[in-house]
mmCIF file of C-alpha atoms in Angstrom:
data_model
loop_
_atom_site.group_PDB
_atom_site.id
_atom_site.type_symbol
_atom_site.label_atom_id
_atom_site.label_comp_id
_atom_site.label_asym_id
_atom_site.label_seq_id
_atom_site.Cartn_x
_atom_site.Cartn_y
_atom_site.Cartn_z
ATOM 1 C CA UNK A 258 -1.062 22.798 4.272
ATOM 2 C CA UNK A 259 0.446 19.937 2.183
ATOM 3 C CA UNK A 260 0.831 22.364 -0.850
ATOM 4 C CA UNK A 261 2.680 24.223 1.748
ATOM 5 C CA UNK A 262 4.913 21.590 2.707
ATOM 6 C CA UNK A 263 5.586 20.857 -1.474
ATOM 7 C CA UNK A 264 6.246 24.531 -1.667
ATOM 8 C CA UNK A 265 9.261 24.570 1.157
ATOM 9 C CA UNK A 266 10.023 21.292 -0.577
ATOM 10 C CA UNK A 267 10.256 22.637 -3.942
ATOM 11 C CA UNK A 268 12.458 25.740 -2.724
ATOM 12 C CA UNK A 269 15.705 23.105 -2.474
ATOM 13 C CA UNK A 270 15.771 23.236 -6.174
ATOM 14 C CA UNK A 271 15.356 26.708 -6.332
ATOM 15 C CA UNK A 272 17.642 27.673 -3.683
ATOM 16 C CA UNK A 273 20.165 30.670 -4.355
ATOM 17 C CA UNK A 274 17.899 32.169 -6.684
ATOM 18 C CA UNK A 275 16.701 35.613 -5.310
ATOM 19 C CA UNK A 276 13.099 35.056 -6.521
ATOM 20 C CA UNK A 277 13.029 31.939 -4.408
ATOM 21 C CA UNK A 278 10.580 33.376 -2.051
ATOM 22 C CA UNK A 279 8.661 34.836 -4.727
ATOM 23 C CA UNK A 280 8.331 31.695 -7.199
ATOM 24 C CA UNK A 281 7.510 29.439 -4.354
ATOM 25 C CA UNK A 282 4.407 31.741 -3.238
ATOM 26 C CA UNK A 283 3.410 31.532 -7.293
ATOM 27 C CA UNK A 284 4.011 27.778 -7.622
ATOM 28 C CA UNK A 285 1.853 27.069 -4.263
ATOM 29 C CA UNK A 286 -1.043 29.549 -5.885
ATOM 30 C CA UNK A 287 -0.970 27.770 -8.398
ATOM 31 C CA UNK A 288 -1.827 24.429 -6.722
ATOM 32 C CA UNK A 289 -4.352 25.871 -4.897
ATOM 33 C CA UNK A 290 -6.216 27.097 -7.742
ATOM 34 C CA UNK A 291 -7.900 25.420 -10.420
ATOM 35 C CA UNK A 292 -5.886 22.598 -11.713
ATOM 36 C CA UNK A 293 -6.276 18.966 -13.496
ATOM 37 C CA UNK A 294 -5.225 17.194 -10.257
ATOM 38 C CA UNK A 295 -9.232 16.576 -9.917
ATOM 39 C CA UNK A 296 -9.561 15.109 -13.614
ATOM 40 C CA UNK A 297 -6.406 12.801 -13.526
ATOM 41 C CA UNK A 298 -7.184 11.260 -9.930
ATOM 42 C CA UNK A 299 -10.538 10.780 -11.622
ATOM 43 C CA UNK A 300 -8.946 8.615 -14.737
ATOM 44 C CA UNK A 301 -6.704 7.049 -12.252
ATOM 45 C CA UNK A 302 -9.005 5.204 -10.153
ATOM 46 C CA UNK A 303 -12.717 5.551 -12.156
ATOM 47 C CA UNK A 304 -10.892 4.151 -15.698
ATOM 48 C CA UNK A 305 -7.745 2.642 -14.797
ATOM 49 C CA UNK A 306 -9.190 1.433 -11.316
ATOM 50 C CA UNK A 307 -7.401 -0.641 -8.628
ATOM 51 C CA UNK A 308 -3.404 -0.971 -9.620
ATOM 52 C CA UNK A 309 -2.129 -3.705 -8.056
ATOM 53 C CA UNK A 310 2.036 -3.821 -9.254
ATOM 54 C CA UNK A 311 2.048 -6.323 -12.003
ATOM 55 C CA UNK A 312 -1.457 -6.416 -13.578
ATOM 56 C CA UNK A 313 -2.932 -4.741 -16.953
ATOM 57 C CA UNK A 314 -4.335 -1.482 -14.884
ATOM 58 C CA UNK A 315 -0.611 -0.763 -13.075
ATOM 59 C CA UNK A 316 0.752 -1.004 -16.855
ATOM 60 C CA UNK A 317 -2.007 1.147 -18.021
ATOM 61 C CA UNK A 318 -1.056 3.508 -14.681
ATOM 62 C CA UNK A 319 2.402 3.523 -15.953
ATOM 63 C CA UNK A 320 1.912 4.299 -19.444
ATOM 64 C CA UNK A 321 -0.566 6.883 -18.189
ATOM 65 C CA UNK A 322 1.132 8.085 -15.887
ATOM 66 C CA UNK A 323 4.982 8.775 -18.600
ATOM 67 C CA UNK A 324 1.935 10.400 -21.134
ATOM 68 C CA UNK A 325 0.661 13.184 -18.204
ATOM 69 C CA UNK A 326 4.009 14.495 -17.275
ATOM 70 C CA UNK A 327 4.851 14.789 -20.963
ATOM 71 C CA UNK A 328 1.847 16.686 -21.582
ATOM 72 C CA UNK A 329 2.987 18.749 -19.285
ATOM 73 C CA UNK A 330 5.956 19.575 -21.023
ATOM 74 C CA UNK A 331 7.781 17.043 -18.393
ATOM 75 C CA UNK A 332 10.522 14.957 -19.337
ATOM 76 C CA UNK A 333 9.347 11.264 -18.142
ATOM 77 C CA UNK A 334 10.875 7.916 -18.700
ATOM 78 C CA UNK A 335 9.838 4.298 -17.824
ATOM 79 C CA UNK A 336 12.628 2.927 -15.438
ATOM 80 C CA UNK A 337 11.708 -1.195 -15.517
ATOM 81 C CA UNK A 338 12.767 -3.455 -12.926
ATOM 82 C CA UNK A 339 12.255 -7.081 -11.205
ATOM 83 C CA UNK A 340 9.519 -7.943 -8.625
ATOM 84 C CA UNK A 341 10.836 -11.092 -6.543
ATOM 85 C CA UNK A 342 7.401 -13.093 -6.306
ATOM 86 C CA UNK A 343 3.979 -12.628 -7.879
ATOM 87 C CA UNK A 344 0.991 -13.253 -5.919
ATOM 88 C CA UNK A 345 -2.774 -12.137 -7.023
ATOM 89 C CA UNK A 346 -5.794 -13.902 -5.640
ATOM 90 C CA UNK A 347 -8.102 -15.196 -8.194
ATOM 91 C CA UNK A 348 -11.003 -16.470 -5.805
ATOM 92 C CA UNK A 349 -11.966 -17.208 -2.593
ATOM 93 C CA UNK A 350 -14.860 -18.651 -0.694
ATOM 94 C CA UNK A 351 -15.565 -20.041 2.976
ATOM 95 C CA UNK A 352 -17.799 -21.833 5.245
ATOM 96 C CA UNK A 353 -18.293 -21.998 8.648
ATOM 97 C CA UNK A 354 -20.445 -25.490 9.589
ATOM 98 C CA UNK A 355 -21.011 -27.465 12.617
ATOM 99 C CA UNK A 356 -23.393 -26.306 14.891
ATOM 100 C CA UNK A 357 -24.542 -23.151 12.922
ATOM 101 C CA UNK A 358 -23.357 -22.499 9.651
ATOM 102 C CA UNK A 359 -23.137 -19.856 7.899
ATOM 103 C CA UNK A 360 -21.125 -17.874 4.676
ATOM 104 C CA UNK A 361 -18.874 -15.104 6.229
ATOM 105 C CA UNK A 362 -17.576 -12.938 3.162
ATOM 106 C CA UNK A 363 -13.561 -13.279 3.091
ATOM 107 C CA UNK A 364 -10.554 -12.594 1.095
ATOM 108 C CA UNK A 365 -6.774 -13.588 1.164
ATOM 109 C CA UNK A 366 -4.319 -11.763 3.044
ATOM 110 C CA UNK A 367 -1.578 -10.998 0.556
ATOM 111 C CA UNK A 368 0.690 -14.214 -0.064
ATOM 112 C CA UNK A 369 -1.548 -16.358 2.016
ATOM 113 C CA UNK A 370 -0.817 -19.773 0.537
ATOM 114 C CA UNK A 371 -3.682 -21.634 -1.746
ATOM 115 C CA UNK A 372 -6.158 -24.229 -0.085
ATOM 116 C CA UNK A 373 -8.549 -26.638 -1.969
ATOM 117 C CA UNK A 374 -11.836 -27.186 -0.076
ATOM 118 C CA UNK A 375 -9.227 -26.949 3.088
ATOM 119 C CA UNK A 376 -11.669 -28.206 6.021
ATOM 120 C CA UNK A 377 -10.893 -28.467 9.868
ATOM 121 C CA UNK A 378 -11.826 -27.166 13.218
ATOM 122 C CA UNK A 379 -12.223 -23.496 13.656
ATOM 123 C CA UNK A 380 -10.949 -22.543 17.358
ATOM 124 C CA UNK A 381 -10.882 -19.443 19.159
ATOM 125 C CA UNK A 382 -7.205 -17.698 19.526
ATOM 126 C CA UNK A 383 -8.327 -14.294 21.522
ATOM 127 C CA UNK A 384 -6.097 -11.901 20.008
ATOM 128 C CA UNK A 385 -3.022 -14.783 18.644
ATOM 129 C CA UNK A 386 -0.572 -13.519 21.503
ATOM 130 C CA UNK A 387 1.828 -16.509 22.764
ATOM 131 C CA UNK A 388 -0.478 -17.265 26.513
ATOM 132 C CA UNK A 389 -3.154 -18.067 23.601
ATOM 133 C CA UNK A 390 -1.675 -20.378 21.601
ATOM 134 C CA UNK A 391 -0.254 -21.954 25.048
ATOM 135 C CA UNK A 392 -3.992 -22.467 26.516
ATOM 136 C CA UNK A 393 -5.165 -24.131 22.825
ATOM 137 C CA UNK A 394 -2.027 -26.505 22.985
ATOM 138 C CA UNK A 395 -2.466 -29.706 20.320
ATOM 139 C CA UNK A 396 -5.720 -28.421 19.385
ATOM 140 C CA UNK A 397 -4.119 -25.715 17.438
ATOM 141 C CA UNK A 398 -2.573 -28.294 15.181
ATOM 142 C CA UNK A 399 -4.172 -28.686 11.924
ATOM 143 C CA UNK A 400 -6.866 -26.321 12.706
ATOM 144 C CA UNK A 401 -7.988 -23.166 11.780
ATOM 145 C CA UNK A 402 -7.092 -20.175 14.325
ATOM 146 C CA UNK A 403 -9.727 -17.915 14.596
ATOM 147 C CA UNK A 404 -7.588 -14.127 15.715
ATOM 148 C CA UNK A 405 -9.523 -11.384 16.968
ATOM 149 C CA UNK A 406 -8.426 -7.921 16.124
ATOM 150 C CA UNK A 407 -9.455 -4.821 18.082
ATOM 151 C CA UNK A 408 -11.674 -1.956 16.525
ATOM 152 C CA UNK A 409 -9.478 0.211 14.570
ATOM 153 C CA UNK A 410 -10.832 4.152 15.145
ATOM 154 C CA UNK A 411 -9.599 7.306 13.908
ATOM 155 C CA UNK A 412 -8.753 7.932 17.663
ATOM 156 C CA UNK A 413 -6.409 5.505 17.152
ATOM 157 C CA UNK A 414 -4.584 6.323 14.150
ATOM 158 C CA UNK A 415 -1.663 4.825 12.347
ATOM 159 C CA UNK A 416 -0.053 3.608 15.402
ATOM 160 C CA UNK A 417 -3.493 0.615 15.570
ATOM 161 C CA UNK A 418 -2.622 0.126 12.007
ATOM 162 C CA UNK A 419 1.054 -0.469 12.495
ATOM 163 C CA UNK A 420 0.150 -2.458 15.771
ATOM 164 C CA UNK A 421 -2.072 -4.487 13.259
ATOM 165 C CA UNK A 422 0.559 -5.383 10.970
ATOM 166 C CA UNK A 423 3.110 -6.398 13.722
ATOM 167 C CA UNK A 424 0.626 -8.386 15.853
ATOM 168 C CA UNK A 425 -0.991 -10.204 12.707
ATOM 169 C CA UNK A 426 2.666 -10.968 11.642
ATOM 170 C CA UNK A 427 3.230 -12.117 15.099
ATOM 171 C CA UNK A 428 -0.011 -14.161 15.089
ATOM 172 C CA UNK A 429 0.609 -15.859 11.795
ATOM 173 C CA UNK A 430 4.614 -17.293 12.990
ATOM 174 C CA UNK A 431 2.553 -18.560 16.292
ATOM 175 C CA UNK A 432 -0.078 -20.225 14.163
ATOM 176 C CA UNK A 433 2.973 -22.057 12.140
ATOM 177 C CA UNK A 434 4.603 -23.019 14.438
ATOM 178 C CA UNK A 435 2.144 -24.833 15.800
ATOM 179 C CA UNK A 436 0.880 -26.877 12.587
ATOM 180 C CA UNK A 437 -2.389 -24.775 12.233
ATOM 181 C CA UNK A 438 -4.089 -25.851 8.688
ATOM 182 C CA UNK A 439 -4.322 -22.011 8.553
ATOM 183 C CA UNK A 440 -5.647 -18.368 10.505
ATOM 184 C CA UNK A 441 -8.625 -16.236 10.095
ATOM 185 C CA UNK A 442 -8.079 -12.832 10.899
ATOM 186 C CA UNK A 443 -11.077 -10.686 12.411
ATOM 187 C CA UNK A 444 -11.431 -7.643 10.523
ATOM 188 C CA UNK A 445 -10.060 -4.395 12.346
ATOM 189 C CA UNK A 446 -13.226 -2.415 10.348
ATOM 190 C CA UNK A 447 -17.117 -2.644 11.055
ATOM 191 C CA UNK A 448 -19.683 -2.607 8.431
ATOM 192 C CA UNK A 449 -18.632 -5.850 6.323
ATOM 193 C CA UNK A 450 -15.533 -4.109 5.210
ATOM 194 C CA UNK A 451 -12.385 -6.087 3.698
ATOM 195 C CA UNK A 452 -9.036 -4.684 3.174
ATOM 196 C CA UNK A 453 -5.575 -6.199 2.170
ATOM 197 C CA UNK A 454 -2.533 -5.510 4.893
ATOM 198 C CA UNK A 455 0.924 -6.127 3.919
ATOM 199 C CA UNK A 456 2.501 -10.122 5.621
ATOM 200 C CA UNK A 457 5.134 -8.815 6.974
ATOM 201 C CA UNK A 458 6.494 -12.544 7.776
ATOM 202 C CA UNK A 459 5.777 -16.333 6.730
ATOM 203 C CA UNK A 460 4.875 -15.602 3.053
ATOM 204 C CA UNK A 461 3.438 -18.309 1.181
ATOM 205 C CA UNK A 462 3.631 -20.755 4.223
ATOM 206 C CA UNK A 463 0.116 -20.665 5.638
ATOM 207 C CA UNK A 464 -3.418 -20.381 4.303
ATOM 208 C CA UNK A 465 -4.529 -16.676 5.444
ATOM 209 C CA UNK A 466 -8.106 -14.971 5.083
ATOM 210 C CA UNK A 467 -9.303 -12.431 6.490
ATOM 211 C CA UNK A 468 -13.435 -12.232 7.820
ATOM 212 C CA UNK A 469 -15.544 -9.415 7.533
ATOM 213 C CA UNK A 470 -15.623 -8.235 11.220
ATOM 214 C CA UNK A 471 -19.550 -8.740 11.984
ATOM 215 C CA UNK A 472 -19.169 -12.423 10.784
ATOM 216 C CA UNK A 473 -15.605 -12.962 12.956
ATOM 217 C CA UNK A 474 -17.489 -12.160 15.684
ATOM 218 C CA UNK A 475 -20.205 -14.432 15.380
ATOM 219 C CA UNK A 476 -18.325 -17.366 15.249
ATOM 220 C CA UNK A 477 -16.500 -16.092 18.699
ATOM 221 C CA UNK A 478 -19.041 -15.743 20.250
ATOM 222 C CA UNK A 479 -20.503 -19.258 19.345
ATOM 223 C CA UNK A 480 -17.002 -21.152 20.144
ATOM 224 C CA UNK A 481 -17.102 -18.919 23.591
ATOM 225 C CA UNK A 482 -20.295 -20.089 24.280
ATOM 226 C CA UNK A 483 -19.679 -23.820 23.825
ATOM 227 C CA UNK A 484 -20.364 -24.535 20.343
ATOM 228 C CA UNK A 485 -18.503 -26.465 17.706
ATOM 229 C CA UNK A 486 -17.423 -24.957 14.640
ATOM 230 C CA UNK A 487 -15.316 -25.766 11.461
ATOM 231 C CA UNK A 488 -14.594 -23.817 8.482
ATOM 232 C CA UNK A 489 -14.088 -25.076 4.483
ATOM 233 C CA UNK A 490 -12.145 -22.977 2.503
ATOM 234 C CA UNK A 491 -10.632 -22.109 -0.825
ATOM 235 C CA UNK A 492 -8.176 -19.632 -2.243
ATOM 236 C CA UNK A 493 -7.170 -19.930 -5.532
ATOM 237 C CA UNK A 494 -4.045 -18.007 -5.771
ATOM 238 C CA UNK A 495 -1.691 -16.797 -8.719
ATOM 239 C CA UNK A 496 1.787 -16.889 -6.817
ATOM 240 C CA UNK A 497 5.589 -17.814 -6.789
ATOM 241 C CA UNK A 498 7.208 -16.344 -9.497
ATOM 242 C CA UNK A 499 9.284 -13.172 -10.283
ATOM 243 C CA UNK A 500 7.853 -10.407 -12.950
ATOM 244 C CA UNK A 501 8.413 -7.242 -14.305
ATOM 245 C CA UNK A 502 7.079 -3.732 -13.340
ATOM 246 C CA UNK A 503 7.758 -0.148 -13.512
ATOM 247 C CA UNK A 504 8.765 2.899 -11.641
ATOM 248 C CA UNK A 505 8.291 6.467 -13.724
ATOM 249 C CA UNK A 506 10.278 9.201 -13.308
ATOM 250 C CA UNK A 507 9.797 12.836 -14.519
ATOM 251 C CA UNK A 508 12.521 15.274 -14.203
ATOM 252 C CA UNK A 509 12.790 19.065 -14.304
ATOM 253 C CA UNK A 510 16.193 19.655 -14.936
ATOM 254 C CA UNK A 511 18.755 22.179 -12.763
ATOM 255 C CA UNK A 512 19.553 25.334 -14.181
ATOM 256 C CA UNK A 513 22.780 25.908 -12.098
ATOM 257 C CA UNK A 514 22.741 22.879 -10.024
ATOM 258 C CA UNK A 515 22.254 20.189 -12.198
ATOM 259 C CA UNK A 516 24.076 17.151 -10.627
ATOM 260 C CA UNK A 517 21.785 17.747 -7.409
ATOM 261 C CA UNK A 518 18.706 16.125 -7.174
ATOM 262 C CA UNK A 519 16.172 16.691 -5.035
ATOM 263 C CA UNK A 520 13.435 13.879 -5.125
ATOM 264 C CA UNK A 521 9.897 13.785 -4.295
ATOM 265 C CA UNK A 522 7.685 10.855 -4.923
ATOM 266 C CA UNK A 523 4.407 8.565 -4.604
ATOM 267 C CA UNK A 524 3.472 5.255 -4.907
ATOM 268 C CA UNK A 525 1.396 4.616 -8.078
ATOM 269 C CA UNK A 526 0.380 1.252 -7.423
ATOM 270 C CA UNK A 527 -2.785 -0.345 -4.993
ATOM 271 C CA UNK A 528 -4.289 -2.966 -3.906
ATOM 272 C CA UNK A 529 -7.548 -4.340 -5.729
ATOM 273 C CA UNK A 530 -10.442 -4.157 -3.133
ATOM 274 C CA UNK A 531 -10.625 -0.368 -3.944
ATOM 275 C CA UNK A 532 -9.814 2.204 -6.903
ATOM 276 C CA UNK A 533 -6.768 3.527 -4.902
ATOM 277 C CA UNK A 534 -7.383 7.261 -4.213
ATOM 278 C CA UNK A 535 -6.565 7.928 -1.153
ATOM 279 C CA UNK A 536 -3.522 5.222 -1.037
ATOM 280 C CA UNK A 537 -2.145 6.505 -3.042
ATOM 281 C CA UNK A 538 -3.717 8.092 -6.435
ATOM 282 C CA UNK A 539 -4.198 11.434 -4.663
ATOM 283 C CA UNK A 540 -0.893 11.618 -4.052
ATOM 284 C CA UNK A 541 1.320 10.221 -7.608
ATOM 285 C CA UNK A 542 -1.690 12.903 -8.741
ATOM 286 C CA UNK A 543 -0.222 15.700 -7.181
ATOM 287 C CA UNK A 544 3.255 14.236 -8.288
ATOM 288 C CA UNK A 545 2.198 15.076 -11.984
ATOM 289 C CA UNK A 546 0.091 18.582 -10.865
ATOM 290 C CA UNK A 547 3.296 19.922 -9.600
ATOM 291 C CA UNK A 548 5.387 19.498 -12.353
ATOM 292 C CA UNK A 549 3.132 20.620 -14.208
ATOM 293 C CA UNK A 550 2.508 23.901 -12.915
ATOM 294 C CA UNK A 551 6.330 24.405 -12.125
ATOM 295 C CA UNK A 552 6.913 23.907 -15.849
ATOM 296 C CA UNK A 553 3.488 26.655 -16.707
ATOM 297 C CA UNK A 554 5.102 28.847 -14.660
ATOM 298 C CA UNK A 555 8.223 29.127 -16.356
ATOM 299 C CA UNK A 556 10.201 28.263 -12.855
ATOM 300 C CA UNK A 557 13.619 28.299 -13.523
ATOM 301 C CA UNK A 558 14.918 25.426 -10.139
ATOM 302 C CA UNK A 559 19.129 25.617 -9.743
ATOM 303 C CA UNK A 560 18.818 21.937 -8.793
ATOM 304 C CA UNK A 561 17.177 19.227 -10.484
ATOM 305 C CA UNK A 562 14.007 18.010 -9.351
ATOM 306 C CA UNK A 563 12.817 14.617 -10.066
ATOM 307 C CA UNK A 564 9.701 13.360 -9.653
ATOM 308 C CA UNK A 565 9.099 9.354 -8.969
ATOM 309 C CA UNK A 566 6.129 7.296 -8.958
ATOM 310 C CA UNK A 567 6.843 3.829 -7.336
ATOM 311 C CA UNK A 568 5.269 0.955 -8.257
ATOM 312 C CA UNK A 569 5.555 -2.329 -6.035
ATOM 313 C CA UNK A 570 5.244 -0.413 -2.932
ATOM 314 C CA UNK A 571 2.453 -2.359 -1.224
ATOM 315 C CA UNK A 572 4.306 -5.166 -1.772
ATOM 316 C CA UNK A 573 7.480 -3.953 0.146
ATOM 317 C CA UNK A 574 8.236 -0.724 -1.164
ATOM 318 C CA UNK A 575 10.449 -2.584 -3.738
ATOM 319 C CA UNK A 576 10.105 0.294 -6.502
ATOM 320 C CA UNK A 577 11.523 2.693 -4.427
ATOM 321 C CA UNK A 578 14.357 0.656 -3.295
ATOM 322 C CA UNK A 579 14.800 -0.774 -6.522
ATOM 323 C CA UNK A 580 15.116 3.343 -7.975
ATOM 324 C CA UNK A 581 17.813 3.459 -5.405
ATOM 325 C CA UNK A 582 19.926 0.328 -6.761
ATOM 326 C CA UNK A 583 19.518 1.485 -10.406
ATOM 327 C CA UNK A 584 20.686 5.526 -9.411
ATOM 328 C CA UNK A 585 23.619 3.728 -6.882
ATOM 329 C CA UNK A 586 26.006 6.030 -9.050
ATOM 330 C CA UNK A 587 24.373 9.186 -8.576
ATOM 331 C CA UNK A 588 22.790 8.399 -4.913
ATOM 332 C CA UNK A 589 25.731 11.082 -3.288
ATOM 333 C CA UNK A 590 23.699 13.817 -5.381
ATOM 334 C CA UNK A 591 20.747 13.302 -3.948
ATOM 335 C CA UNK A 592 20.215 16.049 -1.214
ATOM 336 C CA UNK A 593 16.909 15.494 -0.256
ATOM 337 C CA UNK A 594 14.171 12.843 -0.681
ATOM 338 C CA UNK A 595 10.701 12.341 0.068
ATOM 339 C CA UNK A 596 7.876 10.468 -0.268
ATOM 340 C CA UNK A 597 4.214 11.094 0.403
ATOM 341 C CA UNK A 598 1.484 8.634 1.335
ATOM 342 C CA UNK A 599 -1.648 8.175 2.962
ATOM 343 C CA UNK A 600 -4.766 9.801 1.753
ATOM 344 C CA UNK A 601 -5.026 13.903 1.232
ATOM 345 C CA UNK A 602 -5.550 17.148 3.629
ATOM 346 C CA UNK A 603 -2.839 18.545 5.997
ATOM 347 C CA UNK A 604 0.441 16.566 6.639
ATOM 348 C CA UNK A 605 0.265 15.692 10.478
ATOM 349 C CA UNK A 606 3.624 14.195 10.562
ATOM 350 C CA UNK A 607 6.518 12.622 8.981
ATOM 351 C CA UNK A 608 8.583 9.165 8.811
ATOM 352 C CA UNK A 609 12.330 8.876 8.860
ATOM 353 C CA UNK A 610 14.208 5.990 7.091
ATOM 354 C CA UNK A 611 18.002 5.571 5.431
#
């Protein structure tokens, strides 16, 4: 289905060409057969690994990335640009003492703020909504905010993952503004998994971690049932300064239509907890596979097609909208764009933006 989809896709370019039909049928036959998409997802995340926009694996992904597509026959180019504020953890550890300790395994939320051995009251929040930050009052204050999160399920989707990201960013400007020392997010996932979301508000204000899910809910239950908790905490961060990174762009060139572009892109980049396969290797993969096998083919598109991988895009999705600053001249040429995200298998819907 989503070679499908990249067929249709791919017709724009070739539009007005009578073989349209007939070259789109070969190009998606093509994808379905046997390709290197397999092998170059493999070097992406088993060699280069986790590419978080910045660090010595995104600049091996980018230089990577330019080689493929000219191996392919591709023309390719390295388009640099600025990212507004660095932040990488380096370490993290926590405590939870009192009445029962124990060592919950945590990491930072993306530009949570450092903390040095940061120790104070852990209190329950519920689920960080305004009524619960009411009924903790003063107590808040120089605390830490325990915030429960509900089980995220397939049933649910993206629309619990989005509702994640809004409430947590809704959560975290409560938690401010009433002098918490800092929040601990429960884990949306069972089984002791960690994962980086995006901050979608307060960056670098507040010290932010995030709890493996069986250990979150632990120390609820032992706060609900009367007992007194604090948690110690460190996070050494690397943070607060602009840096360079990369977007690459391969292009198969019009043959009548030259001056229109029709764009299709992926985000290279990832976060570090994982090798980045599903968000998004699979995907700047199939970026590369499909310029490749349009350019085996011989495929002849009227309009140009041009292929970008973003970097920076789990920080923001500032390589894409720095692509469209640096082509402001030529944006009016641009009749269709897309970009594709979110693991493999059939498309089951869209996003609209501009």
């Amino acid at each position: 289905m989503r070679f499908h989809v990249f067929g249709a896709i791919c017709a724009l370019g070739i539009a007005g060409q009578a073989s349209a039909a007939e070259d789109v049928d070969a190009l998606v036959g093509a994808m379905l057969g046997d390709t290197p998409i397999i092998g170059d997802l493999q070097i992406l995340t088993d060699q280069i690994g986790g590419r978080v926009t910045g660090s010595p694996s995104s600049k091996a992904a980018v230089d990577w990335a330019r080689a493929r597509f000219e191996q392919a026959g591709v023309s390719a180019k390295i388009e640099p640009f600025e990212m507004p504020s660095q932040w990488q953890e380096l370490a993290v550890s926590a405590t939870v003492s009192g009445d029962h300790t124990f060592t919950p395994r945590v990491i930072a939320k993306p530009f949570s703020a450092g903390a040095d051995q940061l120790s104070a009251p852990l209190l329950d929040a519920g689920p960080g909504t305004k009524d619960d930050f009411a009924r903790l009052g003063d107590a808040a204050r120089n605390a830490w905010v325990l915030i429960e999160s509900p089980l995220l399920t397939d049933e649910i989707g993206l629309n619990g993952l989005f509702a994640e990201y809004s409430d947590a960013a809704h959560s975290e400007a409560l938690a401010f503004a009433a002098g918490a020392a800092g929040v601990v997010f429960m884990s949306s996932r069972p089984n002791n998994l960690l994962y980086r979301l995006p901050l979608l508000s307060g960056k670098g204000r507040l010290p932010l971690l995030l709890m493996e899910r069986e250990s979150a809910t632990r120390a609820q239950r032992l706060l609900r049932d009367g007992k007194s908790l604090s948690l110690t905490a460190s996070i050494e961060v690397d943070s607060g300064y602009a840096y360079q990174s990369a977007n690459v762009i391969g292009e198969i060139r019009g043959s009548s239509r030259p001056d229109e572009i029709v764009l299709i892109g992926a985000h290279l980049d990832s976060h570090d907890l994982g090798t980045g396969a599903l968000d998004n290797g699979a995907n700047a993969s199939m970026m590369i596979d499909i310029a490749r096998q349009i350019t085996r083919l011989g495929l002849k598109p009227a309009r140009t097609i041009r292929f970008a991988l973003w970097n920076g895009e789990e920080q923001g999705l500032v390589g894409s909208w720095r692509y469209t600053q640096q082509h402001q001249d030529e944006l009016d040429n641009h009749v269709m764009a897309a970009s594709f995200d979110i693991g493999t298998g059939r498309i089951l819907g869209f996003f609209t933006g501009g």
